[in-house]
Amino acid sequence: MAKENKAVITLFGATGDLAQRKLYPSLFNLYQKGYLAEHFALLGTSRRPVSDEEFQAMVEKSISGIDEVQAGNAQAFAKHFFYQSHDVTKPEHYEVLKERLEKLDEQFETEGNRLFYMSMAPQFFGTIALNLKKQALLTDDGFNRLVIEKPFGRDFASAKALNDELSQTFKEDQIFRIDHYLGKEMIQNIEALRFGNTIIESLWNNRYIDNIQVTLSEKLGVEERAGYYDHSGALRDMVQNHIMQVVAQLAMEQPVAFTDSDVRVEKIKALRSLRLYTPSEAASNFVRGQYDAGADNPDYRHEDGVDPQSNTETFVAAKLMFDNYRWSGVPFYVRTGKKLADKFTRIDVVFRKPLIDIFANPRMASEQSLKSNVLTIYVEPQSGFALRVNAKTAGQGFQTEPVDLEYMQNDSSKKEAPEPYERLFHDALEGNHTNFASWSEIAYAWKFVDVVRKLWDIEEPQFPNYTPGTMGPAASDELLARDGRAWVYNLNH
Ligand code: NAD
């Protein structure tokens, strides 16, 4: 039985793309499941004037694509939505907001619980938080929480400045920094797989693991996000946040208990032991790329909205090292990029080969060699995992071949899995931080990435350097080849 969450949600950026595509459908799913019921309201704000009725119609439209809407639910849901035209930079506008929030609190009996969701351009995040405090929009009797969208800063200095601003109004345990990768089913499954299985966790260290590979691959180019992307690039857009969060979950020690504070402690400890590169180490352990023209696209520099001289990277590959007892000597190879072969996210954990390959005994005239065991976690589009093991090939003689023990979520369990935003909204309403990034994690991630960024900002790259439809520049393969390794996923697989 779902437990109802009571709150008034204030959404900054209520007419925006994210709100309409993701946030309203996610809230509606929570409503259909009973996590939101009678005692919630959402006050949407943005600059343009919109009436409550027009806003409710916008919300209904945004959920019209959802299957299995229970009769009358869409209208009943939309009746919880209200709108206030609001310029976030004008202090006097917050007074109007305050009055409306108090009324909604009374009308929907939300017990003073307030959730403020910032879904707009990041330069406004600090201003909004300061005004919420100055105009006293936080309540004394219920909870006050802030949910904040990415990006969280452009480097360590700007992230710290933003965090300092937010901290004047909200304490760390009131801030929920969204990283929607943490809302994905199979990213959460990393913990279940590791800490629920002796056969996996007992091997999860440098004695048995040779290397770990994380790939976040996109098939599309920059599309309509060119203006934003050209000022960001793959390092800031994907590595600093999503990849670092995934890597922290793979590398962390077992938490004392599966609670948000215990998981955070371990992720922070893992990131603290991530080796901070010198500029010359960064140069040899990071690869950047920018896509060339393809059959159906111009090269990156000729995309609409991109500076024709742009040195923004659309691809990054890197080798990360953790200096701790568990991981010493085990490289974590990561890569992400646009216009690659396919759209998918996967993690490949490559185990060491047996110390002695008895099947390669020359007396048995066998030239084959055993393949490494690989645990692959398929994050998307399929959700599941596979364990590659060596088995005897059926038939005369003695040959071995790798076979996959595989589990893939079927359609009905996929349907059960909430969308990342639905899960994260629910977690924030419950006050559960497990799937949000803490300030310390973000700070370590930026410090790690800043070294590379500074280097790349002064050195001229040789762009474009990869063909659309491939897995990035040749240097990405060389990064592993020089260690005698290769990406588990390449175009032949
Ligand atoms: P958007 O440009 O579509 O919407 C921005 C909203 O802010 C609009 O409602 C606009 O009216 C409002 N706004 C702008 N200036 C204002 C002002 N001075 N006062 C009041 N309102 C103002 O942006 P979006 O794509 O919805 O993104 C919102 C946030 O979510 C951003 O931080 C973005 O980085 C993040 N995000 C978006 C996506 C996505 O898929 N769209 C994905 C991940 C993160």
XYZ file of C-alpha atoms and ligand atoms in Angstrom:
537
model
C 0.000 0.000 0.000
C 1.524 3.313 -1.115
C 2.116 5.889 1.582
C 0.795 9.305 0.621
C 3.310 12.167 0.576
C 1.984 15.522 1.673
C 3.600 18.681 0.269
C 3.253 21.841 -1.731
C 5.739 21.743 -4.592
C 6.962 25.053 -6.011
C 8.336 24.550 -9.487
C 10.593 27.235 -10.973
C 10.591 26.816 -14.755
C 7.077 25.339 -14.966
C 6.602 26.064 -18.680
C 9.992 24.593 -19.610
C 10.903 21.538 -21.618
C 11.996 19.380 -18.680
C 8.848 20.150 -16.689
C 6.534 19.154 -19.521
C 8.469 16.176 -20.842
C 9.559 14.585 -17.581
C 8.342 16.195 -14.372
C 4.556 16.284 -14.863
C 4.376 12.716 -16.237
C 6.502 11.522 -13.283
C 4.250 13.250 -10.766
C 1.233 11.774 -12.492
C 2.644 8.267 -12.189
C 3.145 8.868 -8.466
C -0.455 10.060 -8.290
C -1.766 6.973 -10.052
C 0.178 4.777 -7.632
C -1.144 6.650 -4.594
C 2.161 8.252 -3.479
C 0.508 11.570 -4.188
C -3.189 11.826 -3.425
C -5.390 14.500 -1.884
C -2.766 16.358 0.089
C -0.500 17.825 -2.522
C -0.421 20.887 -4.745
C 2.048 22.247 -7.248
C 2.566 25.956 -7.800
C 4.240 26.430 -11.161
C 6.136 29.601 -11.930
C 7.880 31.180 -14.881
C 7.894 34.675 -16.322
C 5.027 34.572 -18.747
C 1.470 35.143 -17.598
C -0.609 31.955 -17.703
C -3.911 31.370 -15.914
C -4.428 28.424 -13.550
C -6.800 26.896 -16.115
C -4.297 27.226 -18.976
C -1.621 25.716 -16.787
C -3.852 22.786 -15.856
C -4.539 22.225 -19.559
C -0.757 22.243 -20.209
C -0.253 19.651 -17.474
C -3.049 17.447 -18.860
C -1.506 17.657 -22.311
C 1.908 16.691 -20.978
C 0.514 13.465 -19.512
C -1.670 12.591 -22.486
C 0.940 10.154 -23.848
C 0.817 7.933 -20.760
C -0.839 4.520 -21.232
C -3.382 3.174 -18.797
C -4.705 6.404 -17.377
C -7.413 5.495 -14.896
C -10.758 7.150 -15.730
C -11.011 10.736 -14.549
C -7.518 10.671 -13.047
C -5.914 13.138 -15.452
C -8.476 15.856 -14.670
C -8.433 15.157 -10.950
C -4.612 15.298 -10.973
C -4.485 18.571 -12.921
C -6.763 20.203 -10.331
C -3.805 20.156 -7.939
C -1.832 22.497 -10.224
C -1.715 26.293 -9.947
C 0.334 28.951 -11.622
C 2.000 32.206 -10.649
C 3.793 34.455 -13.112
C 7.101 35.184 -11.426
C 10.427 36.799 -12.262
C 12.990 35.072 -10.075
C 15.175 38.174 -9.978
C 12.463 40.413 -8.426
C 12.309 40.156 -4.603
C 8.769 41.580 -4.466
C 7.491 38.682 -6.591
C 8.373 36.286 -3.773
C 5.860 37.992 -1.488
C 3.067 36.986 -3.851
C 4.461 33.454 -3.972
C 4.518 33.308 -0.218
C 0.829 34.207 0.078
C -0.166 31.657 -2.520
C 1.889 28.905 -0.882
C 0.295 29.593 2.481
C -3.181 29.351 0.938
C -2.353 26.117 -0.869
C -0.893 24.680 2.304
C -4.157 25.402 4.093
C -6.421 24.261 1.249
C -4.632 20.927 0.688
C -3.637 20.359 4.336
C -0.006 19.716 3.468
C 1.245 20.245 7.036
C 3.771 22.942 6.106
C 5.815 20.601 3.889
C 7.501 22.452 1.027
C 9.529 21.186 -1.850
C 11.193 23.789 -4.081
C 12.236 22.453 -7.478
C 14.599 24.515 -9.625
C 14.145 23.538 -13.242
C 15.589 26.518 -15.022
C 18.851 28.054 -16.177
C 21.499 27.402 -13.494
C 22.539 31.058 -13.211
C 19.286 31.634 -11.287
C 19.703 28.855 -8.698
C 21.569 31.008 -6.170
C 19.245 34.014 -6.587
C 16.150 31.901 -6.004
C 17.565 30.286 -2.869
C 18.577 33.645 -1.373
C 15.168 35.157 -2.069
C 13.385 32.170 -0.556
C 15.201 32.949 2.669
C 14.910 36.737 2.550
C 11.193 36.681 1.842
C 10.670 33.897 4.408
C 9.121 31.253 2.155
C 10.370 28.377 4.272
C 8.038 27.033 6.926
C 8.769 26.291 10.571
C 6.440 23.345 11.013
C 6.958 21.009 8.022
C 9.951 20.016 5.902
C 11.659 22.416 3.495
C 13.581 20.774 0.668
C 15.347 21.990 -2.432
C 15.631 19.876 -5.580
C 18.144 21.248 -8.020
C 18.819 20.329 -11.641
C 22.178 19.920 -13.280
C 24.602 21.425 -14.106
C 25.985 22.075 -10.631
C 28.694 24.598 -11.562
C 31.181 24.712 -14.442
C 34.235 23.923 -12.346
C 35.105 23.529 -8.685
C 35.198 27.286 -8.013
C 31.769 28.044 -9.515
C 30.232 24.915 -7.945
C 31.548 25.997 -4.557
C 30.209 29.535 -5.041
C 26.773 28.069 -5.900
C 26.878 25.706 -2.953
C 27.817 28.557 -0.612
C 24.819 30.526 -1.873
C 22.420 27.592 -1.466
C 23.820 26.881 1.994
C 22.705 30.268 3.242
C 19.115 29.046 2.927
C 19.246 25.243 2.934
C 21.296 22.790 4.980
C 23.008 19.911 3.190
C 20.317 17.454 4.300
C 17.673 19.690 2.706
C 19.374 19.805 -0.720
C 18.671 17.144 -3.376
C 21.015 17.503 -6.368
C 19.588 15.632 -9.336
C 21.742 13.239 -11.308
C 19.125 11.328 -13.246
C 21.575 8.448 -13.857
C 21.168 7.599 -10.199
C 17.463 7.080 -10.837
C 18.085 4.344 -13.393
C 17.061 0.827 -12.474
C 20.351 -0.887 -13.317
C 22.527 1.767 -11.692
C 20.643 1.043 -8.484
C 21.112 -2.631 -9.208
C 24.898 -2.237 -8.832
C 24.374 -2.224 -5.078
C 22.043 -5.244 -5.147
C 24.460 -7.196 -7.316
C 27.510 -6.347 -5.252
C 26.229 -6.463 -1.716
C 23.583 -9.155 -2.187
C 25.873 -11.798 -3.675
C 28.838 -13.431 -2.017
C 30.049 -14.788 -5.340
C 30.323 -11.279 -6.705
C 31.411 -9.132 -3.761
C 34.071 -11.602 -2.634
C 35.747 -11.220 -6.037
C 35.240 -7.447 -6.223
C 38.839 -6.347 -5.750
C 42.259 -6.177 -7.367
C 43.016 -9.855 -6.753
C 40.316 -10.960 -9.160
C 39.347 -7.955 -11.262
C 41.642 -6.902 -14.079
C 39.835 -3.726 -15.150
C 36.404 -2.095 -15.214
C 34.904 -0.333 -18.223
C 32.035 2.141 -18.248
C 30.515 3.264 -21.553
C 27.790 5.912 -21.968
C 27.293 5.988 -25.710
C 24.962 8.266 -27.645
C 23.978 7.876 -31.264
C 22.631 11.382 -31.750
C 24.690 14.530 -32.256
C 24.030 17.798 -30.454
C 20.596 18.341 -32.055
C 18.699 21.287 -30.541
C 20.965 21.506 -27.469
C 23.909 22.887 -29.481
C 23.934 26.294 -27.770
C 24.171 24.729 -24.326
C 26.454 21.863 -25.303
C 29.044 24.006 -27.049
C 29.721 25.764 -23.733
C 29.778 22.524 -21.824
C 31.270 19.570 -23.723
C 31.314 15.881 -22.838
C 33.688 16.275 -19.885
C 31.345 18.628 -18.004
C 28.078 17.247 -19.391
C 28.705 13.534 -18.762
C 31.983 12.733 -17.020
C 31.926 15.073 -14.024
C 28.472 13.962 -12.975
C 27.041 10.714 -14.398
C 30.280 8.810 -14.977
C 31.818 9.839 -11.666
C 28.666 8.772 -9.826
C 28.596 5.379 -11.539
C 32.298 4.851 -10.873
C 31.871 5.804 -7.203
C 29.173 3.135 -6.814
C 31.376 0.532 -8.444
C 34.402 1.433 -6.337
C 32.902 2.096 -2.913
C 33.278 -0.162 0.101
C 30.232 -1.919 1.535
C 28.151 0.614 3.497
C 27.366 -0.239 7.125
C 23.671 -0.311 6.172
C 21.731 0.556 3.044
C 20.783 4.037 4.201
C 21.426 7.303 2.414
C 23.956 8.569 4.940
C 25.904 5.278 4.994
C 26.031 5.080 1.190
C 27.200 8.699 0.995
C 30.047 8.094 3.411
C 31.345 5.262 1.235
C 30.971 7.111 -2.074
C 32.849 10.089 -0.665
C 35.614 7.816 0.624
C 35.916 6.195 -2.810
C 36.158 9.549 -4.574
C 38.754 10.728 -2.067
C 40.977 7.854 -3.073
C 40.609 8.561 -6.794
C 44.069 9.557 -8.028
C 44.177 13.282 -8.791
C 46.304 13.597 -11.910
C 49.065 16.076 -12.560
C 48.612 17.899 -15.899
C 51.056 15.554 -17.642
C 49.343 12.448 -16.193
C 45.996 13.898 -17.305
C 47.372 14.382 -20.803
C 48.302 10.725 -21.091
C 45.213 9.303 -19.349
C 42.504 11.327 -21.090
C 41.442 11.308 -24.739
C 39.140 13.851 -26.306
C 37.342 13.785 -29.616
C 35.044 15.768 -31.849
C 32.925 14.180 -34.559
C 33.483 14.626 -38.232
C 30.861 14.885 -40.961
C 28.865 11.713 -41.568
C 26.426 10.507 -44.194
C 23.583 12.505 -42.661
C 25.281 15.186 -40.554
C 27.793 17.991 -40.872
C 30.919 17.902 -38.711
C 30.369 19.236 -35.198
C 31.755 22.691 -36.007
C 29.153 23.102 -38.756
C 26.150 22.099 -36.650
C 23.560 24.882 -36.140
C 24.370 26.908 -33.047
C 27.989 25.719 -32.763
C 30.960 28.093 -33.030
C 32.754 27.197 -36.323
C 36.103 27.336 -34.442
C 34.790 25.300 -31.520
C 37.236 23.106 -29.609
C 34.436 21.595 -27.522
C 34.860 17.835 -27.139
C 31.982 15.555 -28.099
C 33.865 12.480 -26.875
C 35.945 11.644 -23.815
C 37.746 8.459 -22.826
C 39.815 8.192 -19.670
C 41.681 5.861 -17.393
C 40.967 6.384 -13.695
C 42.958 4.866 -10.843
C 41.967 4.478 -7.201
C 44.782 4.490 -4.680
C 43.330 2.238 -2.024
C 43.713 -1.318 -0.799
C 40.818 -2.718 -2.826
C 41.616 -1.146 -6.173
C 45.333 -0.465 -6.310
C 46.504 -1.330 -9.846
C 43.036 -1.782 -11.382
C 42.220 0.731 -14.124
C 38.669 2.016 -14.530
C 38.321 2.920 -18.207
C 35.417 5.229 -19.013
C 34.145 6.698 -22.269
C 31.232 8.737 -23.505
C 30.433 10.543 -26.691
C 27.973 11.709 -29.282
C 27.474 10.315 -32.784
C 28.807 6.923 -31.736
C 27.774 3.530 -33.056
C 24.661 3.138 -30.937
C 22.751 4.485 -27.936
C 23.487 2.424 -24.843
C 25.006 2.448 -21.389
C 26.878 -0.558 -20.062
C 29.459 -1.538 -17.498
C 31.941 -4.345 -18.181
C 33.804 -5.826 -15.251
C 36.712 -7.826 -16.637
C 38.093 -10.516 -14.326
C 41.622 -11.853 -14.335
C 42.252 -15.006 -16.320
C 43.165 -18.205 -14.449
C 46.834 -18.028 -13.463
C 47.533 -21.186 -15.399
C 45.677 -22.169 -18.543
C 45.850 -25.948 -18.449
C 43.945 -26.196 -21.718
C 46.693 -24.401 -23.576
C 48.992 -27.350 -22.830
C 51.022 -27.886 -26.012
C 50.776 -31.676 -25.550
C 47.040 -31.364 -26.150
C 47.753 -29.491 -29.374
C 45.380 -26.753 -28.367
C 46.190 -23.246 -29.506
C 43.221 -21.565 -27.991
C 43.453 -19.526 -24.806
C 40.844 -18.932 -22.171
C 38.872 -15.716 -22.377
C 38.438 -13.435 -19.373
C 35.258 -13.742 -17.373
C 33.259 -10.561 -17.868
C 30.305 -9.343 -15.844
C 28.357 -6.943 -18.039
C 25.709 -4.718 -16.517
C 23.354 -3.507 -19.230
C 21.928 -0.200 -18.026
C 20.027 0.854 -21.140
C 18.247 0.401 -23.478
C 17.977 -3.178 -22.137
C 18.224 -3.697 -18.389
C 20.000 -6.783 -17.192
C 23.346 -8.428 -16.756
C 25.412 -11.215 -18.204
C 28.325 -13.244 -16.893
C 30.688 -14.612 -19.502
C 32.223 -17.909 -18.484
C 34.351 -20.457 -20.322
C 32.726 -23.797 -21.059
C 33.619 -26.847 -23.066
C 32.477 -26.771 -26.640
C 30.202 -29.742 -27.281
C 31.746 -32.482 -29.359
C 34.914 -34.490 -29.864
C 38.228 -33.216 -28.564
C 38.597 -30.503 -25.993
C 37.928 -26.933 -26.936
C 36.552 -24.191 -24.708
C 34.362 -21.310 -25.688
C 32.905 -18.365 -23.796
C 29.174 -18.569 -23.024
C 26.939 -15.975 -21.405
C 24.791 -16.554 -18.322
C 22.255 -13.861 -18.893
C 19.399 -12.145 -17.112
C 17.359 -9.533 -18.946
C 14.384 -7.761 -17.478
C 11.241 -8.690 -19.324
C 8.578 -6.263 -20.451
C 6.432 -6.634 -17.356
C 9.257 -5.980 -14.902
C 10.369 -3.075 -17.101
C 6.878 -1.664 -16.779
C 7.121 -1.891 -13.000
C 10.350 0.106 -13.007
C 9.615 3.774 -12.520
C 11.182 6.395 -14.775
C 14.246 7.998 -13.155
C 12.424 11.263 -12.472
C 9.491 9.487 -10.881
C 11.781 7.620 -8.533
C 13.817 10.716 -7.706
C 10.743 12.868 -7.063
C 9.453 10.225 -4.707
C 12.814 9.950 -2.926
C 12.933 13.734 -2.435
C 9.386 13.726 -1.038
C 10.439 10.942 1.331
C 13.649 12.777 2.275
C 15.839 9.917 1.025
C 19.235 11.117 -0.299
C 20.597 7.772 -1.534
C 20.157 8.626 -5.198
C 21.287 12.246 -5.071
C 24.780 13.659 -5.225
C 26.165 15.190 -2.049
C 28.276 18.334 -2.085
C 31.463 16.458 -1.166
C 31.008 14.031 -4.069
C 30.479 16.908 -6.481
C 33.481 18.767 -5.085
C 35.831 15.765 -5.539
C 34.486 15.128 -9.027
C 35.098 18.733 -10.075
C 38.601 18.788 -8.634
C 39.420 15.666 -10.629
C 37.933 17.013 -13.848
C 39.318 20.571 -13.480
C 42.904 19.413 -14.099
C 41.926 18.014 -17.488
C 39.699 20.937 -18.383
C 42.475 23.466 -17.719
C 44.863 21.462 -19.842
C 42.421 21.153 -22.728
C 41.554 24.841 -22.568
C 45.131 25.798 -23.409
C 46.131 23.021 -25.789
C 44.891 23.067 -29.371
C 43.237 19.740 -30.292
C 43.375 17.972 -33.661
C 39.645 18.071 -34.414
C 37.609 16.513 -35.956
C 39.109 13.132 -35.140
C 36.374 10.506 -35.323
C 33.820 9.299 -37.799
C 30.153 9.168 -36.823
C 28.973 5.611 -36.276
C 32.282 4.448 -34.755
C 33.221 4.178 -31.065
C 35.302 7.371 -31.085
C 38.871 8.307 -32.014
C 41.618 5.708 -32.434
C 43.355 7.164 -29.370
C 40.525 5.753 -27.227
C 41.466 2.210 -28.290
C 45.159 3.012 -27.841
C 44.514 4.112 -24.258
C 43.742 0.455 -23.454
C 46.032 -1.144 -26.029
C 49.116 0.369 -24.399
C 48.127 -1.517 -21.214
C 47.631 -4.711 -23.218
C 43.845 -4.435 -22.982
C 40.865 -3.669 -25.226
C 37.318 -2.370 -24.850
C 34.967 -5.314 -24.311
C 32.364 -3.580 -26.454
C 33.749 -2.752 -29.826
C 32.090 -2.710 -33.182
C 32.640 -6.427 -33.699
C 30.390 -7.249 -30.753
P 13.756 25.618 -20.582
O 14.571 26.730 -21.166
O 12.885 24.819 -21.473
O 12.830 26.199 -19.420
C 13.251 27.194 -18.527
C 12.083 27.740 -17.724
O 12.542 28.822 -16.902
C 10.921 28.268 -18.532
O 9.720 27.922 -17.863
C 11.136 29.804 -18.470
O 9.919 30.530 -18.623
C 11.668 29.960 -17.076
N 12.460 31.203 -16.858
C 13.553 31.631 -17.547
N 13.979 32.823 -17.032
C 13.167 33.133 -15.995
C 13.106 34.214 -15.035
N 13.984 35.235 -15.051
N 12.139 34.177 -14.095
C 11.247 33.159 -14.057
N 11.254 32.122 -14.928
C 12.194 32.100 -15.887
O 14.779 24.700 -19.785
P 14.670 23.111 -19.489
O 15.181 22.374 -20.670
O 13.311 22.796 -18.998
O 15.765 22.900 -18.348
C 15.527 23.289 -16.997
C 16.679 22.824 -16.125
O 16.790 21.408 -16.201
C 18.055 23.348 -16.526
O 18.842 23.490 -15.368
C 18.632 22.211 -17.363
O 20.041 22.220 -17.354
C 18.075 21.019 -16.625
N 17.967 19.806 -17.438
C 17.125 19.755 -18.508
C 17.016 18.582 -19.240
C 16.058 18.467 -20.401
O 15.935 17.346 -20.926
N 15.370 19.510 -20.824
C 17.788 17.453 -18.888
C 18.631 17.533 -17.793
C 18.706 18.723 -17.072
